[in-house]
Amino acid sequence: MILPLNPNLSSIPHLSTQTPSKFTCIHHRCCATPSLSLTPSHSRRCDFYDLHNELVPYAEAWRWQKSIVEEKKALSEKDEDLAESLIILQHQPVYTLGAGSSDEFLKFDLNDAPFDLYQTERGGEVTYHGPGQLVMYPIMNLRHHKMDLHWYLRALEEVVIRAISSAFDIEASRVAGLTGVWVGNEKLAAIGIKISRWITYHGLALNVTTDLMPFQRIVPCGINDRQVGSIKGILQSQGNKEEDDDDDSELIDISCKSLVTHFCEVFQVDLCESYTKMGLDKSKLC
């Protein structure tokens, strides 16, 4: 059964339209490649919601994103500006479908799904989210960057490619005709986005220490002839990690820090940490 989004979910942090009275700005300078160059001559502020060690229900994060998008739209219609937003978290186990997804890529009965199943407005086919996977939701007004869907997808891929290269010396790449980030035949990061009036939401999911078994119940992203991988699995295959290594939380922390750093570089933003009310106050950067 495909679940609807519950409009009455609580615990959604409010995004203030004013500059917070307490925040920490972390300055990152751009080193983007010429193909990903941006139009601004200065860095934009980006409110950062760090929940990378939290398991957040999918529907709750989905509604949170949409509330931010609607606020940005309303201000944009008044020609008012608002900082960009970046949310990073993990999800409780869930399957999600893109707007035009086909149930032929599901290997289970819709009425007996192993986890909650949501159909969303993002692009792409079915995927899985769960513990050990970092999900990054940038909510940005592309009018202040580049009004180009393909540029935005390639920029998100670039963030992941740089992040895992600098943090783990893993050489990742793109695959012609497909969206995402790959190491050999294994897809480490999936990307599915929605853009409404040039405001982005949804985003990317990077498998760090993810249990890959739930991917066997679907055809991930509708791709039959390739596999899904994780950073932990790649490191183990390279002999850098023992099978019984218990460093999952460290891998998550390192991956988060690298993702956020390279997001700032590629998109030319300065992070300002924001305080949330999702479960507990968060005031610590990755």
PDB file of C-alpha atoms in Angstrom:
ATOM      1  CA  MET A   1       0.000   0.000   0.000  1.00  0.00           C
ATOM      2  CA  ILE A   2       1.337   3.408  -0.981  1.00  0.00           C
ATOM      3  CA  LEU A   3       1.018   5.809   1.939  1.00  0.00           C
ATOM      4  CA  PRO A   4      -0.098   9.434   1.559  1.00  0.00           C
ATOM      5  CA  LEU A   5       1.706  12.270   3.264  1.00  0.00           C
ATOM      6  CA  ASN A   6       0.040  13.035   6.595  1.00  0.00           C
ATOM      7  CA  PRO A   7      -0.514  16.819   6.732  1.00  0.00           C
ATOM      8  CA  ASN A   8      -0.949  16.700  10.519  1.00  0.00           C
ATOM      9  CA  LEU A   9       2.526  15.434  11.414  1.00  0.00           C
ATOM     10  CA  SER A  10       4.091  17.408  14.218  1.00  0.00           C
ATOM     11  CA  SER A  11       7.668  18.133  15.303  1.00  0.00           C
ATOM     12  CA  ILE A  12       8.515  19.999  12.121  1.00  0.00           C
ATOM     13  CA  PRO A  13      11.085  22.736  12.749  1.00  0.00           C
ATOM     14  CA  HIS A  14       9.944  26.202  11.768  1.00  0.00           C
ATOM     15  CA  LEU A  15      12.156  28.011   9.285  1.00  0.00           C
ATOM     16  CA  SER A  16      12.422  31.623  10.342  1.00  0.00           C
ATOM     17  CA  THR A  17      12.481  34.219   7.604  1.00  0.00           C
ATOM     18  CA  GLN A  18      14.706  36.379   9.754  1.00  0.00           C
ATOM     19  CA  THR A  19      18.399  35.990  10.476  1.00  0.00           C
ATOM     20  CA  PRO A  20      18.623  33.810  13.625  1.00  0.00           C
ATOM     21  CA  SER A  21      19.712  35.525  16.805  1.00  0.00           C
ATOM     22  CA  LYS A  22      22.119  32.622  17.408  1.00  0.00           C
ATOM     23  CA  PHE A  23      23.976  30.957  14.587  1.00  0.00           C
ATOM     24  CA  THR A  24      27.450  30.037  13.544  1.00  0.00           C
ATOM     25  CA  CYS A  25      28.586  30.857  10.037  1.00  0.00           C
ATOM     26  CA  ILE A  26      31.209  28.554   8.564  1.00  0.00           C
ATOM     27  CA  HIS A  27      32.986  30.093   5.585  1.00  0.00           C
ATOM     28  CA  HIS A  28      33.972  27.893   2.639  1.00  0.00           C
ATOM     29  CA  ARG A  29      35.488  29.334  -0.509  1.00  0.00           C
ATOM     30  CA  CYS A  30      34.621  28.025  -3.928  1.00  0.00           C
ATOM     31  CA  CYS A  31      36.895  25.712  -5.828  1.00  0.00           C
ATOM     32  CA  ALA A  32      34.305  24.544  -8.335  1.00  0.00           C
ATOM     33  CA  THR A  33      35.423  23.356 -11.739  1.00  0.00           C
ATOM     34  CA  PRO A  34      34.770  25.703 -14.678  1.00  0.00           C
ATOM     35  CA  SER A  35      31.951  23.461 -15.945  1.00  0.00           C
ATOM     36  CA  LEU A  36      30.128  24.008 -12.669  1.00  0.00           C
ATOM     37  CA  SER A  37      30.871  27.698 -12.292  1.00  0.00           C
ATOM     38  CA  LEU A  38      28.170  29.814 -10.736  1.00  0.00           C
ATOM     39  CA  THR A  39      26.879  33.272 -11.433  1.00  0.00           C
ATOM     40  CA  PRO A  40      27.129  34.854  -7.950  1.00  0.00           C
ATOM     41  CA  SER A  41      30.286  36.825  -7.225  1.00  0.00           C
ATOM     42  CA  HIS A  42      29.928  36.147  -3.485  1.00  0.00           C
ATOM     43  CA  SER A  43      28.829  33.275  -1.275  1.00  0.00           C
ATOM     44  CA  ARG A  44      25.195  32.988  -0.252  1.00  0.00           C
ATOM     45  CA  ARG A  45      24.104  32.124   3.247  1.00  0.00           C
ATOM     46  CA  CYS A  46      22.763  28.601   3.786  1.00  0.00           C
ATOM     47  CA  ASP A  47      20.873  27.511   6.902  1.00  0.00           C
ATOM     48  CA  PHE A  48      22.183  24.095   7.911  1.00  0.00           C
ATOM     49  CA  TYR A  49      20.025  21.569   9.768  1.00  0.00           C
ATOM     50  CA  ASP A  50      22.346  18.861  11.044  1.00  0.00           C
ATOM     51  CA  LEU A  51      20.469  15.657  11.864  1.00  0.00           C
ATOM     52  CA  HIS A  52      23.031  13.309  10.396  1.00  0.00           C
ATOM     53  CA  ASN A  53      22.968  11.028  13.446  1.00  0.00           C
ATOM     54  CA  GLU A  54      19.166  11.000  13.672  1.00  0.00           C
ATOM     55  CA  LEU A  55      16.718   8.488  12.141  1.00  0.00           C
ATOM     56  CA  VAL A  56      13.951  10.767  10.892  1.00  0.00           C
ATOM     57  CA  PRO A  57      10.629   9.353   9.596  1.00  0.00           C
ATOM     58  CA  TYR A  58      10.387   9.964   5.863  1.00  0.00           C
ATOM     59  CA  ALA A  59       6.966  11.623   5.938  1.00  0.00           C
ATOM     60  CA  GLU A  60       8.116  14.049   8.612  1.00  0.00           C
ATOM     61  CA  ALA A  61      11.141  15.182   6.596  1.00  0.00           C
ATOM     62  CA  TRP A  62       9.048  15.363   3.424  1.00  0.00           C
ATOM     63  CA  ARG A  63       6.522  17.689   5.019  1.00  0.00           C
ATOM     64  CA  TRP A  64       9.351  19.759   6.501  1.00  0.00           C
ATOM     65  CA  GLN A  65      10.898  20.264   3.080  1.00  0.00           C
ATOM     66  CA  LYS A  66       7.584  21.283   1.564  1.00  0.00           C
ATOM     67  CA  SER A  67       6.964  23.852   4.285  1.00  0.00           C
ATOM     68  CA  ILE A  68      10.354  25.443   3.560  1.00  0.00           C
ATOM     69  CA  VAL A  69       9.667  25.409  -0.189  1.00  0.00           C
ATOM     70  CA  GLU A  70       6.334  27.157   0.264  1.00  0.00           C
ATOM     71  CA  GLU A  71       7.926  29.831   2.424  1.00  0.00           C
ATOM     72  CA  LYS A  72      10.638  30.445  -0.158  1.00  0.00           C
ATOM     73  CA  LYS A  73       8.028  30.649  -2.930  1.00  0.00           C
ATOM     74  CA  ALA A  74       5.992  33.211  -1.031  1.00  0.00           C
ATOM     75  CA  LEU A  75       9.034  35.409  -0.458  1.00  0.00           C
ATOM     76  CA  SER A  76      10.190  35.002  -4.053  1.00  0.00           C
ATOM     77  CA  GLU A  77       6.826  36.279  -5.306  1.00  0.00           C
ATOM     78  CA  LYS A  78       7.436  39.422  -3.253  1.00  0.00           C
ATOM     79  CA  ASP A  79      10.966  39.748  -4.681  1.00  0.00           C
ATOM     80  CA  GLU A  80      12.324  39.043  -1.210  1.00  0.00           C
ATOM     81  CA  ASP A  81      15.349  36.850  -0.638  1.00  0.00           C
ATOM     82  CA  LEU A  82      15.794  34.017   1.824  1.00  0.00           C
ATOM     83  CA  ALA A  83      18.868  32.002   2.706  1.00  0.00           C
ATOM     84  CA  GLU A  84      19.330  28.621   1.081  1.00  0.00           C
ATOM     85  CA  SER A  85      18.659  25.570   3.258  1.00  0.00           C
ATOM     86  CA  LEU A  86      20.478  22.270   3.699  1.00  0.00           C
ATOM     87  CA  ILE A  87      19.112  19.329   5.683  1.00  0.00           C
ATOM     88  CA  ILE A  88      21.213  16.208   6.265  1.00  0.00           C
ATOM     89  CA  LEU A  89      19.823  13.160   8.062  1.00  0.00           C
ATOM     90  CA  GLN A  90      19.182   9.434   7.993  1.00  0.00           C
ATOM     91  CA  HIS A  91      15.762   7.855   7.505  1.00  0.00           C
ATOM     92  CA  GLN A  92      13.976   5.025   9.167  1.00  0.00           C
ATOM     93  CA  PRO A  93      13.604   2.153   6.620  1.00  0.00           C
ATOM     94  CA  VAL A  94      11.333   3.230   3.773  1.00  0.00           C
ATOM     95  CA  TYR A  95      10.794   2.785   0.049  1.00  0.00           C
ATOM     96  CA  THR A  96       9.985   5.832  -2.066  1.00  0.00           C
ATOM     97  CA  LEU A  97       8.699   6.111  -5.616  1.00  0.00           C
ATOM     98  CA  GLY A  98       9.201   8.952  -8.066  1.00  0.00           C
ATOM     99  CA  ALA A  99       6.295  10.792  -9.640  1.00  0.00           C
ATOM    100  CA  GLY A 100       6.211   8.530 -12.701  1.00  0.00           C
ATOM    101  CA  SER A 101       7.493   5.335 -11.088  1.00  0.00           C
ATOM    102  CA  SER A 102       6.297   1.967 -12.298  1.00  0.00           C
ATOM    103  CA  ASP A 103       5.353  -0.806  -9.860  1.00  0.00           C
ATOM    104  CA  GLU A 104       7.063  -3.279 -12.190  1.00  0.00           C
ATOM    105  CA  PHE A 105      10.275  -2.408 -10.319  1.00  0.00           C
ATOM    106  CA  LEU A 106       8.818  -3.646  -7.012  1.00  0.00           C
ATOM    107  CA  LYS A 107       9.484  -7.264  -6.081  1.00  0.00           C
ATOM    108  CA  PHE A 108       6.747  -7.376  -3.445  1.00  0.00           C
ATOM    109  CA  ASP A 109       2.991  -7.015  -3.212  1.00  0.00           C
ATOM    110  CA  LEU A 110       1.916  -3.399  -2.767  1.00  0.00           C
ATOM    111  CA  ASN A 111      -0.433  -4.527   0.007  1.00  0.00           C
ATOM    112  CA  ASP A 112       2.336  -6.358   1.839  1.00  0.00           C
ATOM    113  CA  ALA A 113       5.330  -4.044   1.568  1.00  0.00           C
ATOM    114  CA  PRO A 114       8.259  -4.848   3.886  1.00  0.00           C
ATOM    115  CA  PHE A 115       8.527  -1.150   4.814  1.00  0.00           C
ATOM    116  CA  ASP A 116       6.424   1.974   4.414  1.00  0.00           C
ATOM    117  CA  LEU A 117       6.077   2.979   0.761  1.00  0.00           C
ATOM    118  CA  TYR A 118       5.537   6.554  -0.418  1.00  0.00           C
ATOM    119  CA  GLN A 119       4.949   7.982  -3.874  1.00  0.00           C
ATOM    120  CA  THR A 120       6.525  11.429  -4.123  1.00  0.00           C
ATOM    121  CA  GLU A 121       6.825  14.237  -6.638  1.00  0.00           C
ATOM    122  CA  ARG A 122      10.562  13.745  -7.211  1.00  0.00           C
ATOM    123  CA  GLY A 123      11.992  12.374 -10.416  1.00  0.00           C
ATOM    124  CA  GLY A 124      13.299   8.843 -10.777  1.00  0.00           C
ATOM    125  CA  GLU A 125      12.100   5.357  -9.946  1.00  0.00           C
ATOM    126  CA  VAL A 126      11.923   3.397  -6.698  1.00  0.00           C
ATOM    127  CA  THR A 127      14.689   3.554  -4.096  1.00  0.00           C
ATOM    128  CA  TYR A 128      15.307   2.600  -0.478  1.00  0.00           C
ATOM    129  CA  HIS A 129      16.301   4.805   2.449  1.00  0.00           C
ATOM    130  CA  GLY A 130      17.468   3.483   5.792  1.00  0.00           C
ATOM    131  CA  PRO A 131      20.030   3.616   8.597  1.00  0.00           C
ATOM    132  CA  GLY A 132      23.609   4.067   7.474  1.00  0.00           C
ATOM    133  CA  GLN A 133      22.582   6.142   4.461  1.00  0.00           C
ATOM    134  CA  LEU A 134      23.148   9.897   4.529  1.00  0.00           C
ATOM    135  CA  VAL A 135      20.351  11.825   2.856  1.00  0.00           C
ATOM    136  CA  MET A 136      21.028  15.408   1.847  1.00  0.00           C
ATOM    137  CA  TYR A 137      18.124  17.732   1.070  1.00  0.00           C
ATOM    138  CA  PRO A 138      19.235  21.082  -0.430  1.00  0.00           C
ATOM    139  CA  ILE A 139      16.359  23.553  -0.710  1.00  0.00           C
ATOM    140  CA  MET A 140      17.706  26.279  -2.930  1.00  0.00           C
ATOM    141  CA  ASN A 141      16.509  28.996  -5.262  1.00  0.00           C
ATOM    142  CA  LEU A 142      18.304  28.306  -8.538  1.00  0.00           C
ATOM    143  CA  ARG A 143      17.610  31.869  -9.659  1.00  0.00           C
ATOM    144  CA  HIS A 144      20.593  32.742  -7.465  1.00  0.00           C
ATOM    145  CA  HIS A 145      22.771  29.995  -8.980  1.00  0.00           C
ATOM    146  CA  LYS A 146      21.994  28.621 -12.440  1.00  0.00           C
ATOM    147  CA  MET A 147      18.508  27.997 -13.835  1.00  0.00           C
ATOM    148  CA  ASP A 148      19.382  24.674 -15.404  1.00  0.00           C
ATOM    149  CA  LEU A 149      18.084  21.289 -14.216  1.00  0.00           C
ATOM    150  CA  HIS A 150      20.917  19.300 -15.776  1.00  0.00           C
ATOM    151  CA  TRP A 151      23.546  21.604 -14.299  1.00  0.00           C
ATOM    152  CA  TYR A 152      21.988  21.094 -10.864  1.00  0.00           C
ATOM    153  CA  LEU A 153      22.017  17.286 -11.186  1.00  0.00           C
ATOM    154  CA  ARG A 154      25.648  17.308 -12.324  1.00  0.00           C
ATOM    155  CA  ALA A 155      26.539  19.639  -9.437  1.00  0.00           C
ATOM    156  CA  LEU A 156      25.001  17.259  -6.887  1.00  0.00           C
ATOM    157  CA  GLU A 157      26.972  14.412  -8.437  1.00  0.00           C
ATOM    158  CA  GLU A 158      30.110  16.533  -8.190  1.00  0.00           C
ATOM    159  CA  VAL A 159      29.538  17.054  -4.473  1.00  0.00           C
ATOM    160  CA  VAL A 160      29.509  13.291  -3.877  1.00  0.00           C
ATOM    161  CA  ILE A 161      32.438  12.558  -6.195  1.00  0.00           C
ATOM    162  CA  ARG A 162      34.628  15.116  -4.414  1.00  0.00           C
ATOM    163  CA  ALA A 163      33.433  14.114  -0.964  1.00  0.00           C
ATOM    164  CA  ILE A 164      34.283  10.420  -1.166  1.00  0.00           C
ATOM    165  CA  SER A 165      37.519  11.098  -3.014  1.00  0.00           C
ATOM    166  CA  SER A 166      38.834  13.493  -0.372  1.00  0.00           C
ATOM    167  CA  ALA A 167      37.551  11.527   2.634  1.00  0.00           C
ATOM    168  CA  PHE A 168      38.299   7.962   1.542  1.00  0.00           C
ATOM    169  CA  ASP A 169      40.422   8.172  -1.602  1.00  0.00           C
ATOM    170  CA  ILE A 170      37.647   6.372  -3.480  1.00  0.00           C
ATOM    171  CA  GLU A 171      37.521   7.236  -7.174  1.00  0.00           C
ATOM    172  CA  ALA A 172      33.894   7.612  -8.202  1.00  0.00           C
ATOM    173  CA  SER A 173      32.426   8.683 -11.530  1.00  0.00           C
ATOM    174  CA  ARG A 174      29.296   9.332 -13.533  1.00  0.00           C
ATOM    175  CA  VAL A 175      27.739   6.913 -16.017  1.00  0.00           C
ATOM    176  CA  ALA A 176      26.631   8.362 -19.347  1.00  0.00           C
ATOM    177  CA  GLY A 177      22.856   8.548 -19.613  1.00  0.00           C
ATOM    178  CA  LEU A 178      22.260   7.809 -15.929  1.00  0.00           C
ATOM    179  CA  THR A 179      21.949  10.017 -12.856  1.00  0.00           C
ATOM    180  CA  GLY A 180      23.947   9.238  -9.730  1.00  0.00           C
ATOM    181  CA  VAL A 181      27.463   8.418  -8.593  1.00  0.00           C
ATOM    182  CA  TRP A 182      29.190   5.104  -9.276  1.00  0.00           C
ATOM    183  CA  VAL A 183      32.266   3.149  -8.315  1.00  0.00           C
ATOM    184  CA  GLY A 184      32.761   0.600 -11.060  1.00  0.00           C
ATOM    185  CA  ASN A 185      29.459  -1.207 -11.487  1.00  0.00           C
ATOM    186  CA  GLU A 186      28.122  -0.169  -8.083  1.00  0.00           C
ATOM    187  CA  LYS A 187      25.888   2.825  -7.482  1.00  0.00           C
ATOM    188  CA  LEU A 188      26.826   4.546  -4.228  1.00  0.00           C
ATOM    189  CA  ALA A 189      24.622   7.634  -4.487  1.00  0.00           C
ATOM    190  CA  ALA A 190      21.140   8.074  -5.909  1.00  0.00           C
ATOM    191  CA  ILE A 191      19.697  11.459  -6.837  1.00  0.00           C
ATOM    192  CA  GLY A 192      16.053  12.373  -7.216  1.00  0.00           C
ATOM    193  CA  ILE A 193      14.872  15.969  -7.211  1.00  0.00           C
ATOM    194  CA  LYS A 194      11.897  18.217  -7.695  1.00  0.00           C
ATOM    195  CA  ILE A 195      12.106  21.838  -8.814  1.00  0.00           C
ATOM    196  CA  SER A 196       9.131  24.140  -8.332  1.00  0.00           C
ATOM    197  CA  ARG A 197       9.459  27.751  -9.559  1.00  0.00           C
ATOM    198  CA  TRP A 198      13.213  27.103  -9.586  1.00  0.00           C
ATOM    199  CA  ILE A 199      13.245  26.095  -5.928  1.00  0.00           C
ATOM    200  CA  THR A 200      14.760  22.663  -5.363  1.00  0.00           C
ATOM    201  CA  TYR A 201      13.832  19.953  -2.916  1.00  0.00           C
ATOM    202  CA  HIS A 202      14.358  16.229  -2.378  1.00  0.00           C
ATOM    203  CA  GLY A 203      18.029  15.524  -3.160  1.00  0.00           C
ATOM    204  CA  LEU A 204      20.649  12.793  -2.848  1.00  0.00           C
ATOM    205  CA  ALA A 205      21.214   9.658  -0.801  1.00  0.00           C
ATOM    206  CA  LEU A 206      24.709   8.259  -0.192  1.00  0.00           C
ATOM    207  CA  ASN A 207      25.130   4.684   1.037  1.00  0.00           C
ATOM    208  CA  VAL A 208      27.772   4.825   3.756  1.00  0.00           C
ATOM    209  CA  THR A 209      27.223   1.820   6.020  1.00  0.00           C
ATOM    210  CA  THR A 210      23.773   0.931   4.676  1.00  0.00           C
ATOM    211  CA  ASP A 211      22.416  -2.615   4.861  1.00  0.00           C
ATOM    212  CA  LEU A 212      21.984  -3.327   1.146  1.00  0.00           C
ATOM    213  CA  MET A 213      19.579  -6.261   1.578  1.00  0.00           C
ATOM    214  CA  PRO A 214      16.403  -4.107   1.224  1.00  0.00           C
ATOM    215  CA  PHE A 215      17.572  -3.092  -2.267  1.00  0.00           C
ATOM    216  CA  GLN A 216      17.104  -6.728  -3.308  1.00  0.00           C
ATOM    217  CA  ARG A 217      13.331  -6.319  -2.945  1.00  0.00           C
ATOM    218  CA  ILE A 218      13.279  -3.646  -5.674  1.00  0.00           C
ATOM    219  CA  VAL A 219      14.990  -2.758  -8.946  1.00  0.00           C
ATOM    220  CA  PRO A 220      16.827   0.327  -7.611  1.00  0.00           C
ATOM    221  CA  CYS A 221      16.186   3.369  -9.795  1.00  0.00           C
ATOM    222  CA  GLY A 222      14.793   0.982 -12.430  1.00  0.00           C
ATOM    223  CA  ILE A 223      18.289  -0.167 -13.435  1.00  0.00           C
ATOM    224  CA  ASN A 224      18.454  -3.934 -13.885  1.00  0.00           C
ATOM    225  CA  ASP A 225      22.034  -4.481 -14.987  1.00  0.00           C
ATOM    226  CA  ARG A 226      23.972  -2.684 -12.238  1.00  0.00           C
ATOM    227  CA  GLN A 227      24.427  -3.120  -8.511  1.00  0.00           C
ATOM    228  CA  VAL A 228      24.107  -0.948  -5.419  1.00  0.00           C
ATOM    229  CA  GLY A 229      27.151  -0.436  -3.211  1.00  0.00           C
ATOM    230  CA  SER A 230      28.270   1.407  -0.090  1.00  0.00           C
ATOM    231  CA  ILE A 231      31.369   3.207   1.131  1.00  0.00           C
ATOM    232  CA  LYS A 232      31.858   0.573   3.824  1.00  0.00           C
ATOM    233  CA  GLY A 233      31.630  -2.216   1.247  1.00  0.00           C
ATOM    234  CA  ILE A 234      34.141  -0.513  -1.063  1.00  0.00           C
ATOM    235  CA  LEU A 235      36.606  -0.015   1.805  1.00  0.00           C
ATOM    236  CA  GLN A 236      36.240  -3.644   2.837  1.00  0.00           C
ATOM    237  CA  SER A 237      36.829  -4.824  -0.726  1.00  0.00           C
ATOM    238  CA  GLN A 238      39.997  -2.720  -0.819  1.00  0.00           C
ATOM    239  CA  GLY A 239      41.206  -4.330   2.402  1.00  0.00           C
ATOM    240  CA  ASN A 240      40.961  -1.064   4.347  1.00  0.00           C
ATOM    241  CA  LYS A 241      38.303  -2.346   6.730  1.00  0.00           C
ATOM    242  CA  GLU A 242      37.842  -5.717   8.387  1.00  0.00           C
ATOM    243  CA  GLU A 243      34.469  -7.415   8.061  1.00  0.00           C
ATOM    244  CA  ASP A 244      33.896  -7.171  11.826  1.00  0.00           C
ATOM    245  CA  ASP A 245      34.963  -3.529  12.069  1.00  0.00           C
ATOM    246  CA  ASP A 246      32.631  -1.497  14.256  1.00  0.00           C
ATOM    247  CA  ASP A 247      33.422   1.980  12.956  1.00  0.00           C
ATOM    248  CA  ASP A 248      30.054   2.707  11.348  1.00  0.00           C
ATOM    249  CA  SER A 249      29.401   5.889  13.322  1.00  0.00           C
ATOM    250  CA  GLU A 250      32.855   7.208  12.454  1.00  0.00           C
ATOM    251  CA  LEU A 251      32.273   6.539   8.758  1.00  0.00           C
ATOM    252  CA  ILE A 252      28.960   8.401   8.981  1.00  0.00           C
ATOM    253  CA  ASP A 253      30.598  11.398  10.691  1.00  0.00           C
ATOM    254  CA  ILE A 254      33.480  11.558   8.197  1.00  0.00           C
ATOM    255  CA  SER A 255      31.122  11.231   5.240  1.00  0.00           C
ATOM    256  CA  CYS A 256      28.821  13.944   6.572  1.00  0.00           C
ATOM    257  CA  LYS A 257      31.637  16.405   7.130  1.00  0.00           C
ATOM    258  CA  SER A 258      33.049  15.798   3.655  1.00  0.00           C
ATOM    259  CA  LEU A 259      29.657  16.049   1.941  1.00  0.00           C
ATOM    260  CA  VAL A 260      28.860  19.340   3.652  1.00  0.00           C
ATOM    261  CA  THR A 261      32.309  20.797   2.933  1.00  0.00           C
ATOM    262  CA  HIS A 262      32.118  20.020  -0.764  1.00  0.00           C
ATOM    263  CA  PHE A 263      28.506  21.130  -1.011  1.00  0.00           C
ATOM    264  CA  CYS A 264      29.690  24.553   0.180  1.00  0.00           C
ATOM    265  CA  GLU A 265      32.504  24.574  -2.380  1.00  0.00           C
ATOM    266  CA  VAL A 266      30.412  23.520  -5.367  1.00  0.00           C
ATOM    267  CA  PHE A 267      27.433  25.779  -4.611  1.00  0.00           C
ATOM    268  CA  GLN A 268      29.391  28.698  -3.127  1.00  0.00           C
ATOM    269  CA  VAL A 269      27.492  28.981   0.148  1.00  0.00           C
ATOM    270  CA  ASP A 270      28.412  29.827   3.731  1.00  0.00           C
ATOM    271  CA  LEU A 271      26.758  27.571   6.298  1.00  0.00           C
ATOM    272  CA  CYS A 272      24.855  29.011   9.217  1.00  0.00           C
ATOM    273  CA  GLU A 273      23.838  26.289  11.611  1.00  0.00           C
ATOM    274  CA  SER A 274      20.187  26.409  12.593  1.00  0.00           C
ATOM    275  CA  TYR A 275      18.580  25.138  15.747  1.00  0.00           C
ATOM    276  CA  THR A 276      15.771  22.642  15.264  1.00  0.00           C
ATOM    277  CA  LYS A 277      13.063  21.116  17.393  1.00  0.00           C
ATOM    278  CA  MET A 278      13.027  17.697  15.749  1.00  0.00           C
ATOM    279  CA  GLY A 279      13.473  15.436  18.749  1.00  0.00           C
ATOM    280  CA  LEU A 280      16.111  17.595  20.437  1.00  0.00           C
ATOM    281  CA  ASP A 281      17.997  20.817  19.936  1.00  0.00           C
ATOM    282  CA  LYS A 282      20.923  20.426  17.556  1.00  0.00           C
ATOM    283  CA  SER A 283      23.744  22.887  17.873  1.00  0.00           C
ATOM    284  CA  LYS A 284      26.731  20.890  16.741  1.00  0.00           C
ATOM    285  CA  LEU A 285      28.086  20.853  13.224  1.00  0.00           C
ATOM    286  CA  CYS A 286      29.326  17.635  11.640  1.00  0.00           C
TER     287      CYS A 286
END
